[in-house]
XYZ file of C-alpha atoms in Angstrom:
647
model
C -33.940 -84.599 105.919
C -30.743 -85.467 106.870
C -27.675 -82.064 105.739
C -24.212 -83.090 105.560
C -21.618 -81.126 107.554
C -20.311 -78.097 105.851
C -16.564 -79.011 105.532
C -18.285 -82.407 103.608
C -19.466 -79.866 100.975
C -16.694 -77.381 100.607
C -14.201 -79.529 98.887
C -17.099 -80.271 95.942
C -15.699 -77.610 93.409
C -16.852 -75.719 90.468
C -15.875 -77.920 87.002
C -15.442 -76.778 83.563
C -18.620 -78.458 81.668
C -21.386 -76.978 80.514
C -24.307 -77.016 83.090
C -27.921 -78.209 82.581
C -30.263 -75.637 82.551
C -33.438 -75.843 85.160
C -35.358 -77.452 82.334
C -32.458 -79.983 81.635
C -32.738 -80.945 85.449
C -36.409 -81.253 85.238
C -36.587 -78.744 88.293
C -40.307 -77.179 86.571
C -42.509 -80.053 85.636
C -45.950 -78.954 87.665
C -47.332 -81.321 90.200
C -50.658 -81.505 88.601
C -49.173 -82.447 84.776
C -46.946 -84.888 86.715
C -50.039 -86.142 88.211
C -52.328 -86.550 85.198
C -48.811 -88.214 82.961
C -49.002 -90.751 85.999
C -45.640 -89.793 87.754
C -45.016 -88.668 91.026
C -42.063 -86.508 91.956
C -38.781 -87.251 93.837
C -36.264 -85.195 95.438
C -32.635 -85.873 93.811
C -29.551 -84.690 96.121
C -26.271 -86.000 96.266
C -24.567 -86.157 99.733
C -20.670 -87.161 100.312
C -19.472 -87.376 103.342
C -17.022 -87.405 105.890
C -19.208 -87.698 108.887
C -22.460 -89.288 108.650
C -25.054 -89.870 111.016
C -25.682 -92.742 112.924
C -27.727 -95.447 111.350
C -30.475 -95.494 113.222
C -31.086 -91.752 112.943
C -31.018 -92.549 109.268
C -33.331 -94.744 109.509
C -35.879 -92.587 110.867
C -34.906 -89.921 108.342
C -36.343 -92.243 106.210
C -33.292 -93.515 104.474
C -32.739 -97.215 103.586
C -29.231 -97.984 105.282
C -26.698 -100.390 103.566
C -22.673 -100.948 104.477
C -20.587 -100.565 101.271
C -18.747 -103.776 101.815
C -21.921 -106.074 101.918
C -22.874 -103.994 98.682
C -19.139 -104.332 97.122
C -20.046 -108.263 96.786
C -23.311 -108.062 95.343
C -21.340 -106.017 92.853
C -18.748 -107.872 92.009
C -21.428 -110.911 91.476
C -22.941 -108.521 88.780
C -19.714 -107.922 86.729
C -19.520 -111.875 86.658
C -21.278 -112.003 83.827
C -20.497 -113.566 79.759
C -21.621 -112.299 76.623
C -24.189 -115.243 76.846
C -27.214 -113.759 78.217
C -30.479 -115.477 78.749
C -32.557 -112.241 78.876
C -32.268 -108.641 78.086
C -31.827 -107.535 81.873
C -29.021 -105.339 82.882
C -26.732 -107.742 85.015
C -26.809 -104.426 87.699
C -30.331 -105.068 87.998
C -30.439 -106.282 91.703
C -28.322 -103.148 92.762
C -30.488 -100.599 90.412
C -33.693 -101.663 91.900
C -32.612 -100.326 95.490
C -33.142 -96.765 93.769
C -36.281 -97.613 91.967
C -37.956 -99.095 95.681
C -35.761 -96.082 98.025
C -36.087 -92.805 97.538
C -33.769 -92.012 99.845
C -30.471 -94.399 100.484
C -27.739 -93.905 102.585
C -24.524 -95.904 101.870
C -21.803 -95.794 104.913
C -18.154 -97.281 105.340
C -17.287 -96.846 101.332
C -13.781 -96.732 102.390
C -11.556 -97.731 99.340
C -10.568 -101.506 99.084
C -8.679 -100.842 96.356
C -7.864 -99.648 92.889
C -11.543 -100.980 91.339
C -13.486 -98.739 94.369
C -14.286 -95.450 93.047
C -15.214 -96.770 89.656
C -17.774 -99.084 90.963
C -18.863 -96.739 93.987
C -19.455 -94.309 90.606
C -20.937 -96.715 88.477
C -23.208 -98.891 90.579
C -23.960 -96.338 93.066
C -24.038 -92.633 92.221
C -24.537 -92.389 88.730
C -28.026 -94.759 89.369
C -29.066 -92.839 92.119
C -28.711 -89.706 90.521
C -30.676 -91.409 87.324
C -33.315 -92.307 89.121
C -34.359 -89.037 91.463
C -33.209 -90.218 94.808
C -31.392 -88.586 97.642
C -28.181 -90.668 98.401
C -25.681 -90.381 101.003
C -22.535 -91.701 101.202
C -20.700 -91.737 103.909
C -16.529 -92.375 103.232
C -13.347 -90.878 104.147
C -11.979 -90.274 100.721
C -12.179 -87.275 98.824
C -13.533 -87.228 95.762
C -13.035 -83.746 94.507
C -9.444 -83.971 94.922
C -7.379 -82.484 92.104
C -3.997 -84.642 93.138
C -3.044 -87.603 90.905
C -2.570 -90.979 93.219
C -4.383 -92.139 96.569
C -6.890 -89.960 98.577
C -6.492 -89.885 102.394
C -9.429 -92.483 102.374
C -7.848 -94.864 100.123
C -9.813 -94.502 96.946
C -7.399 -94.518 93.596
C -7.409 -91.561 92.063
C -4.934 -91.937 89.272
C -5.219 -93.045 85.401
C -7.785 -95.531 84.578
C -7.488 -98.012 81.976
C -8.508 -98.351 79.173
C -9.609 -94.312 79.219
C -6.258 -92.667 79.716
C -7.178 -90.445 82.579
C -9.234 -90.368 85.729
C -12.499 -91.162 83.608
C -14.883 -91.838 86.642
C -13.380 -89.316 89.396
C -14.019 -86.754 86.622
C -17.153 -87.948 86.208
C -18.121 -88.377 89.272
C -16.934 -84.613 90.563
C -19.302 -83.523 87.741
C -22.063 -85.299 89.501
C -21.302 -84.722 92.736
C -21.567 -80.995 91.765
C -24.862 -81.222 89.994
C -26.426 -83.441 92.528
C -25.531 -80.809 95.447
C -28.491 -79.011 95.991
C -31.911 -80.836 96.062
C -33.703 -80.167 92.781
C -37.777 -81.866 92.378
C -38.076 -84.268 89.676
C -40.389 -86.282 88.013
C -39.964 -89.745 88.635
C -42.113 -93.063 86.679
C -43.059 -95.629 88.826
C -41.994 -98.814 87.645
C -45.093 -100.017 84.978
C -46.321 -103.453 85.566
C -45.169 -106.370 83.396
C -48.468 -107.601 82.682
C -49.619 -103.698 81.437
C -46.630 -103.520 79.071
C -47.397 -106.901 77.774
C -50.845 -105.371 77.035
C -49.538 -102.134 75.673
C -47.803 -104.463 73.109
C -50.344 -106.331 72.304
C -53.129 -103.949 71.540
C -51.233 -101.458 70.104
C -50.066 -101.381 66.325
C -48.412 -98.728 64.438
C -47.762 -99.963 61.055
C -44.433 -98.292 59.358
C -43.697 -95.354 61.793
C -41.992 -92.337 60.286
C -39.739 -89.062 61.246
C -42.722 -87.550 62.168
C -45.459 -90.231 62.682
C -46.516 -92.219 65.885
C -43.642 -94.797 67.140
C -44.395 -98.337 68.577
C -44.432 -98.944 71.953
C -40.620 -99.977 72.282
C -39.806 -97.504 70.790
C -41.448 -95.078 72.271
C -39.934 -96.353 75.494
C -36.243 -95.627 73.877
C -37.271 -92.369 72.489
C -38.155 -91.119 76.305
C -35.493 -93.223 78.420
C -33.653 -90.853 80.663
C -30.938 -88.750 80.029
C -28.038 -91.267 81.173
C -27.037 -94.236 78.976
C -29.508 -95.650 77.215
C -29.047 -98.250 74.783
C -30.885 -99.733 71.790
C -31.360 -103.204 70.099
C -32.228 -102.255 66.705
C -32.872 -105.695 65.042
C -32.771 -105.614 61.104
C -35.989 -103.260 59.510
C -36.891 -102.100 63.249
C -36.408 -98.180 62.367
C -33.263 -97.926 64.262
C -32.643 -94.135 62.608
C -36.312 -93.277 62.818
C -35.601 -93.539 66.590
C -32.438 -91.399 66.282
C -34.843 -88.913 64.824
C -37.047 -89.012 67.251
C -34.937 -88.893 70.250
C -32.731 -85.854 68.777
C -36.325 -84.311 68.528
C -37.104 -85.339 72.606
C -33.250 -83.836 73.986
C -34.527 -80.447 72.232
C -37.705 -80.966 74.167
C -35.935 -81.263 77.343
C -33.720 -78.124 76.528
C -30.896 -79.497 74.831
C -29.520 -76.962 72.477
C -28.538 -78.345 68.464
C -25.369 -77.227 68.786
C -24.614 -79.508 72.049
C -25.833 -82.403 70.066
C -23.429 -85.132 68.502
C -24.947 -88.105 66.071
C -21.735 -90.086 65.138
C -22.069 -92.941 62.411
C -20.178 -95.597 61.030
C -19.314 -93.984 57.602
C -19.837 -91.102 55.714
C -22.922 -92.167 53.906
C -24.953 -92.633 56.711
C -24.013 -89.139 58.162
C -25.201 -88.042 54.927
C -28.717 -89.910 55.591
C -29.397 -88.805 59.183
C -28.273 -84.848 57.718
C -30.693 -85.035 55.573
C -33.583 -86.585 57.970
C -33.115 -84.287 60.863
C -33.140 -80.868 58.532
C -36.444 -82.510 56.746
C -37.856 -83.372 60.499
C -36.937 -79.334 61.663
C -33.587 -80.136 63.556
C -31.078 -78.418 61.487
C -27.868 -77.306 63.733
C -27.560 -80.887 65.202
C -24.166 -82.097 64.016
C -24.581 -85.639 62.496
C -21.082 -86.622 61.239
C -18.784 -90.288 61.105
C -16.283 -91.018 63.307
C -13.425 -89.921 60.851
C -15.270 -86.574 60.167
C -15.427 -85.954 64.208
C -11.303 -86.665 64.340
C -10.818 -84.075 61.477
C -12.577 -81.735 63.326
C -11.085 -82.123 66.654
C -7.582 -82.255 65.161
C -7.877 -78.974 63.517
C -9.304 -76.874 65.701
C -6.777 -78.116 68.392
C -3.982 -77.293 65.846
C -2.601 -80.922 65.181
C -3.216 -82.011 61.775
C -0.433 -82.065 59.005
C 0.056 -80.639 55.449
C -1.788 -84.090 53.971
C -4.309 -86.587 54.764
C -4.488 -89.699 53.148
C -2.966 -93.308 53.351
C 0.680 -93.975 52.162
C 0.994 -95.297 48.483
C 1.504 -98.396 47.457
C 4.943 -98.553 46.124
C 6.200 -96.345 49.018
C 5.104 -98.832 51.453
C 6.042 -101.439 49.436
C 9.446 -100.271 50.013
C 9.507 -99.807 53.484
C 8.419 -103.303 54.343
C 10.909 -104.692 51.888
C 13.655 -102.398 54.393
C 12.091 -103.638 57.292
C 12.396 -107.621 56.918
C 15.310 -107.255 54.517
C 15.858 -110.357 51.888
C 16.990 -112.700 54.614
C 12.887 -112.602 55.623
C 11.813 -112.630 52.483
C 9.276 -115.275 53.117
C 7.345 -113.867 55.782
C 6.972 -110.589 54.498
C 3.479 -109.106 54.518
C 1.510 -108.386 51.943
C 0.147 -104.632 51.486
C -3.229 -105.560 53.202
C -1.559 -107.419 55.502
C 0.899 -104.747 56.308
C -1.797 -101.905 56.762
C -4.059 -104.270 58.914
C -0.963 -104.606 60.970
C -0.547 -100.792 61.580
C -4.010 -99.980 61.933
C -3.890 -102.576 64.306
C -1.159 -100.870 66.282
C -3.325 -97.550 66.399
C -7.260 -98.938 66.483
C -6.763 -102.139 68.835
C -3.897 -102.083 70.398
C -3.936 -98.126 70.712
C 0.279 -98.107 71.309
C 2.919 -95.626 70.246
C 5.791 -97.178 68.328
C 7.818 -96.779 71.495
C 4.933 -98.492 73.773
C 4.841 -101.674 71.093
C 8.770 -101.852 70.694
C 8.714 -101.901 74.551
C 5.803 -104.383 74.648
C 7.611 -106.851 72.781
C 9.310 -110.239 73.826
C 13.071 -110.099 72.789
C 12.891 -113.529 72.049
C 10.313 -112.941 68.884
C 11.553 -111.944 66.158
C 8.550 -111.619 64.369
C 7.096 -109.624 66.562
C 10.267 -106.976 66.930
C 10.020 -106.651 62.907
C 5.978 -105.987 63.035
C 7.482 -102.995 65.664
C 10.089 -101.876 63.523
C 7.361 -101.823 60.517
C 5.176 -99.921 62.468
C 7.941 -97.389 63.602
C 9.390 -96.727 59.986
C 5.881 -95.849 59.044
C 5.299 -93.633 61.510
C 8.469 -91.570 60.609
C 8.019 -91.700 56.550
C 4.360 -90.179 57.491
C 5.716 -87.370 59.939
C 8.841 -86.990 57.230
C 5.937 -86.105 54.280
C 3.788 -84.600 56.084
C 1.191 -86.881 56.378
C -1.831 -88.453 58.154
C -3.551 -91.527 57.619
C -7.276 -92.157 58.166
C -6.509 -94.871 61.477
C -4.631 -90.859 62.912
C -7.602 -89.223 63.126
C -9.418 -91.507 65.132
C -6.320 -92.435 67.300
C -4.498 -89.197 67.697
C -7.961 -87.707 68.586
C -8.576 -90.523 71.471
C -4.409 -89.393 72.773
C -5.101 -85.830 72.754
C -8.358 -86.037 74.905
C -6.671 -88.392 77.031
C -3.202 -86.530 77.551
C -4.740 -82.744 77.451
C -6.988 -81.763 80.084
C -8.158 -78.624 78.431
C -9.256 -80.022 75.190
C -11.038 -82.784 77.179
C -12.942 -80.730 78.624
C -13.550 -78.405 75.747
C -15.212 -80.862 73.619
C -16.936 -82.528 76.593
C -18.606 -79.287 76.868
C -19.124 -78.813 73.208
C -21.477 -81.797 72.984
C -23.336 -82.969 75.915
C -25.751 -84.884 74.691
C -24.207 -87.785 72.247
C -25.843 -90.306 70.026
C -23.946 -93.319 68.222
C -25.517 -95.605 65.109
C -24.675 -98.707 64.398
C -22.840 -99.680 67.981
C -22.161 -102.862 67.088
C -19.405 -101.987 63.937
C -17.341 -99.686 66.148
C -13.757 -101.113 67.310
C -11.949 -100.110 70.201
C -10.728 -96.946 69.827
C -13.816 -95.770 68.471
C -15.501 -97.074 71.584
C -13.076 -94.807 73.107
C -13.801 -91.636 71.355
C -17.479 -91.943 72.237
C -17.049 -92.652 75.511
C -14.539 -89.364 76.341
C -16.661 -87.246 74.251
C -19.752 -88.566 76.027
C -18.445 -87.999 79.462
C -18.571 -86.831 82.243
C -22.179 -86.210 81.442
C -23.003 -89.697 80.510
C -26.115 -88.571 77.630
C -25.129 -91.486 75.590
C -27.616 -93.131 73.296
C -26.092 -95.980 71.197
C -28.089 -97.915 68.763
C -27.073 -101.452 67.390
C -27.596 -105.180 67.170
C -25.338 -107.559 68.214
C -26.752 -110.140 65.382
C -25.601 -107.698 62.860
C -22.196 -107.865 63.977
C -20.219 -108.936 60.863
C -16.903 -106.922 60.509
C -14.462 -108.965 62.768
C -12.005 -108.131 60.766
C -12.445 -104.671 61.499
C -11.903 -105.108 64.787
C -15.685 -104.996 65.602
C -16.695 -108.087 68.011
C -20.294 -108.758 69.489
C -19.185 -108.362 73.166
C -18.423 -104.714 72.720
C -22.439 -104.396 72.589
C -23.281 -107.322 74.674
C -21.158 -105.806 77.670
C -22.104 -102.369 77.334
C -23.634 -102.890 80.813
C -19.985 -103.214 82.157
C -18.406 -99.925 81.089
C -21.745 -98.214 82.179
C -23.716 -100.594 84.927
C -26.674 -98.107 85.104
C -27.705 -98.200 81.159
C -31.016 -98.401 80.124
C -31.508 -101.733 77.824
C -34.760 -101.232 75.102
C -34.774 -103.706 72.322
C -37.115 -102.545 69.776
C -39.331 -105.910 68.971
C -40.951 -105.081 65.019
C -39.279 -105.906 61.564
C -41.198 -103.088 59.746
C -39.073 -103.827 56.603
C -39.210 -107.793 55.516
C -42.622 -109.643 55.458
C -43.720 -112.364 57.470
C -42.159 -115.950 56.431
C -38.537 -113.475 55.784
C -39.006 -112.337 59.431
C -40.026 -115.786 60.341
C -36.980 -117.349 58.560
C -34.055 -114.739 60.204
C -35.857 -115.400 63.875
C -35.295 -119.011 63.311
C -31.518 -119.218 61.920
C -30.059 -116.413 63.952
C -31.799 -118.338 67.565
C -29.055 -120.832 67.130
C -26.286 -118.124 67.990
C -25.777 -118.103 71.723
C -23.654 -114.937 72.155
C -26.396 -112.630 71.594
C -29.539 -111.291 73.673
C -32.667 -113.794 73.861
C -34.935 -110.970 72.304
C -38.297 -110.986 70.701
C -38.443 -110.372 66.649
C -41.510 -109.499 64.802
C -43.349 -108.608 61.708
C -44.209 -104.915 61.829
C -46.303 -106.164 58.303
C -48.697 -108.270 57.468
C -47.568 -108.774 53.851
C -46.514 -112.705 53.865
C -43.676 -112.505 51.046
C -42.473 -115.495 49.568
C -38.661 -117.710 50.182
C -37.752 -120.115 47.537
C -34.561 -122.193 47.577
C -33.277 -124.514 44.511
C -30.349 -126.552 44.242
C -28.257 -126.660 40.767
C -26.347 -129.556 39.454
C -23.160 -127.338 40.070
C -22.000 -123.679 40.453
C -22.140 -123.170 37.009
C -25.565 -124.255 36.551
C -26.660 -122.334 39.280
C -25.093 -119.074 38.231
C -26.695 -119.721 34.625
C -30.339 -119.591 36.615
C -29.485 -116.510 38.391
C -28.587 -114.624 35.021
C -32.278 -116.104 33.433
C -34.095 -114.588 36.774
C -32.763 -111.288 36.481
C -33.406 -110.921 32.659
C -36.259 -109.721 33.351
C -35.486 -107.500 36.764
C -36.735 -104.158 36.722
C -33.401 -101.888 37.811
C -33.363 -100.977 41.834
C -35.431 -103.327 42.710
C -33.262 -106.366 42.533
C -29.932 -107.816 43.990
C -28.144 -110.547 43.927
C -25.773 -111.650 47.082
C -23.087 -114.010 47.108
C -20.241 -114.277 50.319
C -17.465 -113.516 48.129
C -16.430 -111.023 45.108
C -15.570 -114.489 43.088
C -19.083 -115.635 43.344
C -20.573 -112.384 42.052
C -18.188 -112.716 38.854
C -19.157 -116.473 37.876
C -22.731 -114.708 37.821
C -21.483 -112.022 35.871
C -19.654 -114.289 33.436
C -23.134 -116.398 32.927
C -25.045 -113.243 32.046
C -22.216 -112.255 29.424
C -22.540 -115.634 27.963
C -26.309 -115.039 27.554
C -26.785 -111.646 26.464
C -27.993 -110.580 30.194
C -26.964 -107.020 31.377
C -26.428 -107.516 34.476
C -26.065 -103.843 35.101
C -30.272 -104.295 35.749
C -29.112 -105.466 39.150
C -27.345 -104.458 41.662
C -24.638 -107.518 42.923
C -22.985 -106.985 46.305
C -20.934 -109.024 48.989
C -23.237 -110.150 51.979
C -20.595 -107.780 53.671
C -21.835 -104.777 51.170
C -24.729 -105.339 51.798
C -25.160 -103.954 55.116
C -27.586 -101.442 55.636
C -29.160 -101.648 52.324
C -32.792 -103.008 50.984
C -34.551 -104.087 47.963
C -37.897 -105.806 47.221
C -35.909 -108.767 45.426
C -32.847 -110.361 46.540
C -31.207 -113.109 45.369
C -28.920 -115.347 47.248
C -26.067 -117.094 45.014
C -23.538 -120.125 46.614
C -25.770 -121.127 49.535
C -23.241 -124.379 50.020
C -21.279 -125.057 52.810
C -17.518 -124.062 52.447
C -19.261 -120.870 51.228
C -21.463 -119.942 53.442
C -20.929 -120.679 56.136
C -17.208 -120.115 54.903
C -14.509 -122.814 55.160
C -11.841 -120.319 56.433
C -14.478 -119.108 58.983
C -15.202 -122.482 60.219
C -11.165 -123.129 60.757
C -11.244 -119.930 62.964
C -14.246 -120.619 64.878
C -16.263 -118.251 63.532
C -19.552 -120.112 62.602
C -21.705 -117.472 64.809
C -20.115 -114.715 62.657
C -21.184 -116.589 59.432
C -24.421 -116.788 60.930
C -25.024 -113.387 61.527
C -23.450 -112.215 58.343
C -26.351 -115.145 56.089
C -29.466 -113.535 58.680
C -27.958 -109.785 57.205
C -28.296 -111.485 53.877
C -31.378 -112.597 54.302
C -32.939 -109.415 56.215
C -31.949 -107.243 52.818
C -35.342 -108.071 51.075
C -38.743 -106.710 51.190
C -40.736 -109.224 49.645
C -38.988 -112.213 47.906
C -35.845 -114.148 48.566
C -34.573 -116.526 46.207
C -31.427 -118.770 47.401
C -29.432 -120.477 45.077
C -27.536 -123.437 45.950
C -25.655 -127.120 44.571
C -27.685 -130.428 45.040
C -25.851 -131.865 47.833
C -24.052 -129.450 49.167
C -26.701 -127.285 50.613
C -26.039 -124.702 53.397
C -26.385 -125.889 57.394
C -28.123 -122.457 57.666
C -31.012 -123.310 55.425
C -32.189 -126.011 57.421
C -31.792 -123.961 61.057
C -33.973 -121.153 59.097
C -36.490 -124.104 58.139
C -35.584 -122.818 54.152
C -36.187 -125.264 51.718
């Protein structure tokens, strides 16, 4: 065993989070229940230092030696990646399996090379090591503990880091440095064979897991990942949130308290959902709340919410953008949606002040000084009433645990364990929020699929999920493989149309049933003739079983109109966008305006979004049990009919 000097150690302080408890660490696990589980043990340190010992000494320590700037380029050949990815393998892979062979690796000259060093000396190096059980040293001048913004006396950056605000991975990497200092025994899995898990999911079948029933084997592989980042590829009717329940249950296995545990949703339905499942599965005290819930919280505890909360009125900003571009603009004022997309762009994407985006813009535009100016008058009418909108409590909350160290490190304490649904609809600040609540601990568990992806114009894009493995290198990928919701041809049908996207993962999709269902598709003369079908095959629906689909709110009325015209009360059915339909199910759906120009959409097709329109026909299709019935005009059938092998 090979100590580092003293002096290496002493500048290694005490930090402000939370620490695991000796359970948490896995310090107690008995050699002989190790044993008969089929682990072995490993002895996890974390070494920094100044003066390390010669290489060949090393060596016969036992430690496999490596020179950070041979290792810098296989990293940088990892973050060369696209969001086109032939496989589900982590892009890091050839630098995580040095800690899955070693248990011991020693890493000398990490001297910084610039601004990028300490990140990906954190990411790629540490943070997998210290995953994975092993002992690593690293031998470098710079000092990571230091509290100083700027440049260490060995070169490594130490100051803000983009897009986080703050030092996000010296923090994080202090915090790991401090946990890592003393050896602790852990359990360690060897690496299972591929041909055994390729048996495992062969031969075994769990039909319909529940809460509290047996899981499948993937995911029973993403219930027990580790304790770092782990993510999930919930395809459509996988039992993404029976997974949530389960791995909630598996963190209070290993010790985590309910209170330390954060499940964050997309809306405020959902939360409602997984509140309800975890106090029926025993895990009342784990806060399950959406993203706008978590910013009220934060901002009123830390004393920085206003008298109201709400979005301004209509006619009020109807005014203001009427100041702003003045009659001489007339023409190219926005609309009201326009206009609040515009702001909320400002605060979600762009994440700006109104100083930043005035200062941002080219004086030459005169556009884009207005869209400023907008963006600054409404700032001041909301601090003038009193007000905050809903975009504030997501962005002011991202500001205040960038800017304020203490309340960073408050909440970062608060929950230490962190769990995210439905990844793949988050936009960019919300990315942020997770990821500064989440740190410097690093228990993240998202859950999404990138071929559900369908609110663009929310600011939600595929890649966010797809390049997860950039922000954290040393995630755990699981893509759970079973469609326990649709039957077979429905399942069959999705697997085929959503294969022709190429910005997604190559991933396997499968019944979880062996109920066959049944697709139909007919073509109408014309519209009107098909809508007249629809209202006769829901005259006889039996209410909350049945839906009926259509891309836009237009469609759904030219059905409604036919059943008026025929006696047909259509309030036996429920009729939704393809967009509302997300995250809903019935035995019955019906598909109405399967013709190009619809779906896919003309207007999507002039922005290049035909993937997008793929992914958002696959959710449509992926609603029903049993039966799907598409509806279409002779002639004019849908492209994504004949890549699904409908019809």
């Amino acid at each position: 065993m090979i100590d580092p000097p003293g002096e290496d150690i002493r500048f290694i302080p005490q930090v402000f989070y939370k620490k695991m408890t000796r359970r948490e660490k896995g310090a107690e696990p008995v050699a002989g229940s190790l044993q008969a589980a089929g682990m072995v043990t490993r002895t996890r340190q974390l070494i920094w230092t100044r003066h390390p010992p010669p290489p060949d000494r090393l060596r016969r320590a036992g430690y496999r030696v490596f020179r950070y700037p041979a290792l810098r380029e296989r990293i940088l050949r990892c973050r060369d990646t696209g969001p086109s990815r032939a496989d589900l393998e982590n892009p890091a892979a050839p630098i995580l399996r040095i800690f899955q062979r070693h248990a011991r690796v020693a890493v000398l000259e990490a001297r910084g090379h610039g601004p990028q060093d300490l990140p990906l000396i954190y990411a790629y190096l540490v943070e997998p090591a210290f995953r994975r059980g092993c002992r690593l040293l690293i031998g470098a001048n710079g000092n990571p503990a230091a509290n100083g913004e700027g440049r260490n006396e060995g070169g490594l950056d130490e100051g803000s880091e983009a897009p986080w605000g703050y030092p996000w991975s010296r923090e994080r990497l202090r915090y790991l440095l401090t946990e890592g200092r003393e050896p602790v025994v852990v359990p360690w899995q060897e690496p299972v064979p591929r041909w055994r898990r390729w048996a495992d999911r062969l031969f075994r079948r769990v039909d319909s897991p529940t809460d509290d029933g047996p899981l499948d084997p993937e995911q029973t592989a993403a219930v027990n990942a580790g304790d770092g980042v782990v993510q999930v590829i919930a395809p459509a009717g996988s039992g993404k949130t029976t997974v949530l329940i389960h791995r909630v249950r598996e963190l209070r296995r290993r010790g985590a308290a309910p209170e330390n545990i954060l499940c964050l949703s997309f809306n405020r339905e959902a939360a409602l959902e997984m509140n309800r499942r975890l106090e029926r599965s025993g895990l009342a005290g784990v806060r399950a709340c959406s993203f706008h819930a978590m910013g009220l919280a934060l901002l009123r505890q830390e004393g920085r919410l206003r008298r109201r909360i709400g979005e301004m009125p209509d006619r009020e900003l109807t005014n203001l953008v009427e100041k702003v571009f003045g009659p001489e603009n007339a023409s190219s004022r926005p609309g009201l949606t326009a206009a609040r997309n515009l702001i909320s762009g400002f605060k979600l994407a762009r994440m700006v002040t109104p100083a930043q985006a005035r200062a941002a813009c080219d004086e030459t535009d005169p556009a884009a000084l207005r869209e400023a100016r907008l963006f600054a008058a409404y700032e001041q009418a909301q601090e003038t009433g009193g007000r905050l909108d809903f975009d504030d409590l997501i962005a002011r909350s991202v500001r205040l645990l960038q800017q304020d160290r203490a309340a960073r490190h408050r909440w970062q304490a608060r929950f230490t364990r962190v769990l995210v649904d439905e990844y793949q609809d988050i936009e960019p600040a919300q990315a942020l929020l997770v990821g500064l609540l989440a740190a410097p601990q690093d228990s993240l568990f998202c859950v999404g699929d990138e071929d559900q992806c369908i609110y663009a114009w929310r600011r939600a894009t595929v890649r966010r999920i797809i390049e997860l493995d950039q922000v954290y290198p040393g995630l755990e990928r699981h893509a759970l493989a079973r469609n326990y919701r649709c039957a077979r041809r429905i399942v069959a049908a999705s697997r085929r149309l959503i294969r022709h996207n190429q910005t997604r993962f190559r991933k396997p999709l499968r019944a979880g049933t062996a109920r066959d269902g049944q697709i139909t598709a007919v073509t109408c003369r014309d519209r009107p003739a098909g809508a007249a079908l629809v209202a006769w095959l829901i005259s006889d629906a039996v209410p909350g079983e049945v839906a009926v689909l259509a891309r836009t709110a237009r469609l759904l009325a030219e059905v409604r109109q036919a059943c008026a015209r025929r006696g047909v009360d259509s309030g036996r059915v429920e009729m939704a966008t393809m967009h509302g339909a997300k995250g809903r199910q019935w035995d019955r759906v019906i598909i109405f305006g399967a013709d190009e120009g619809q779906v896919p959409h003309s207007s999507s097709l002039q922005e290049g979004g035909i993937e997008a329109e793929r992914r958002l026909f696959y959710v449509a299709l992926t609603r029903a049990k049993e039966r799907v019935e598409i509806i279409g005009t002779a002639g004019r059938e849908s492209r994504f009919l004949g890549e699904a092998g409908i019809g």
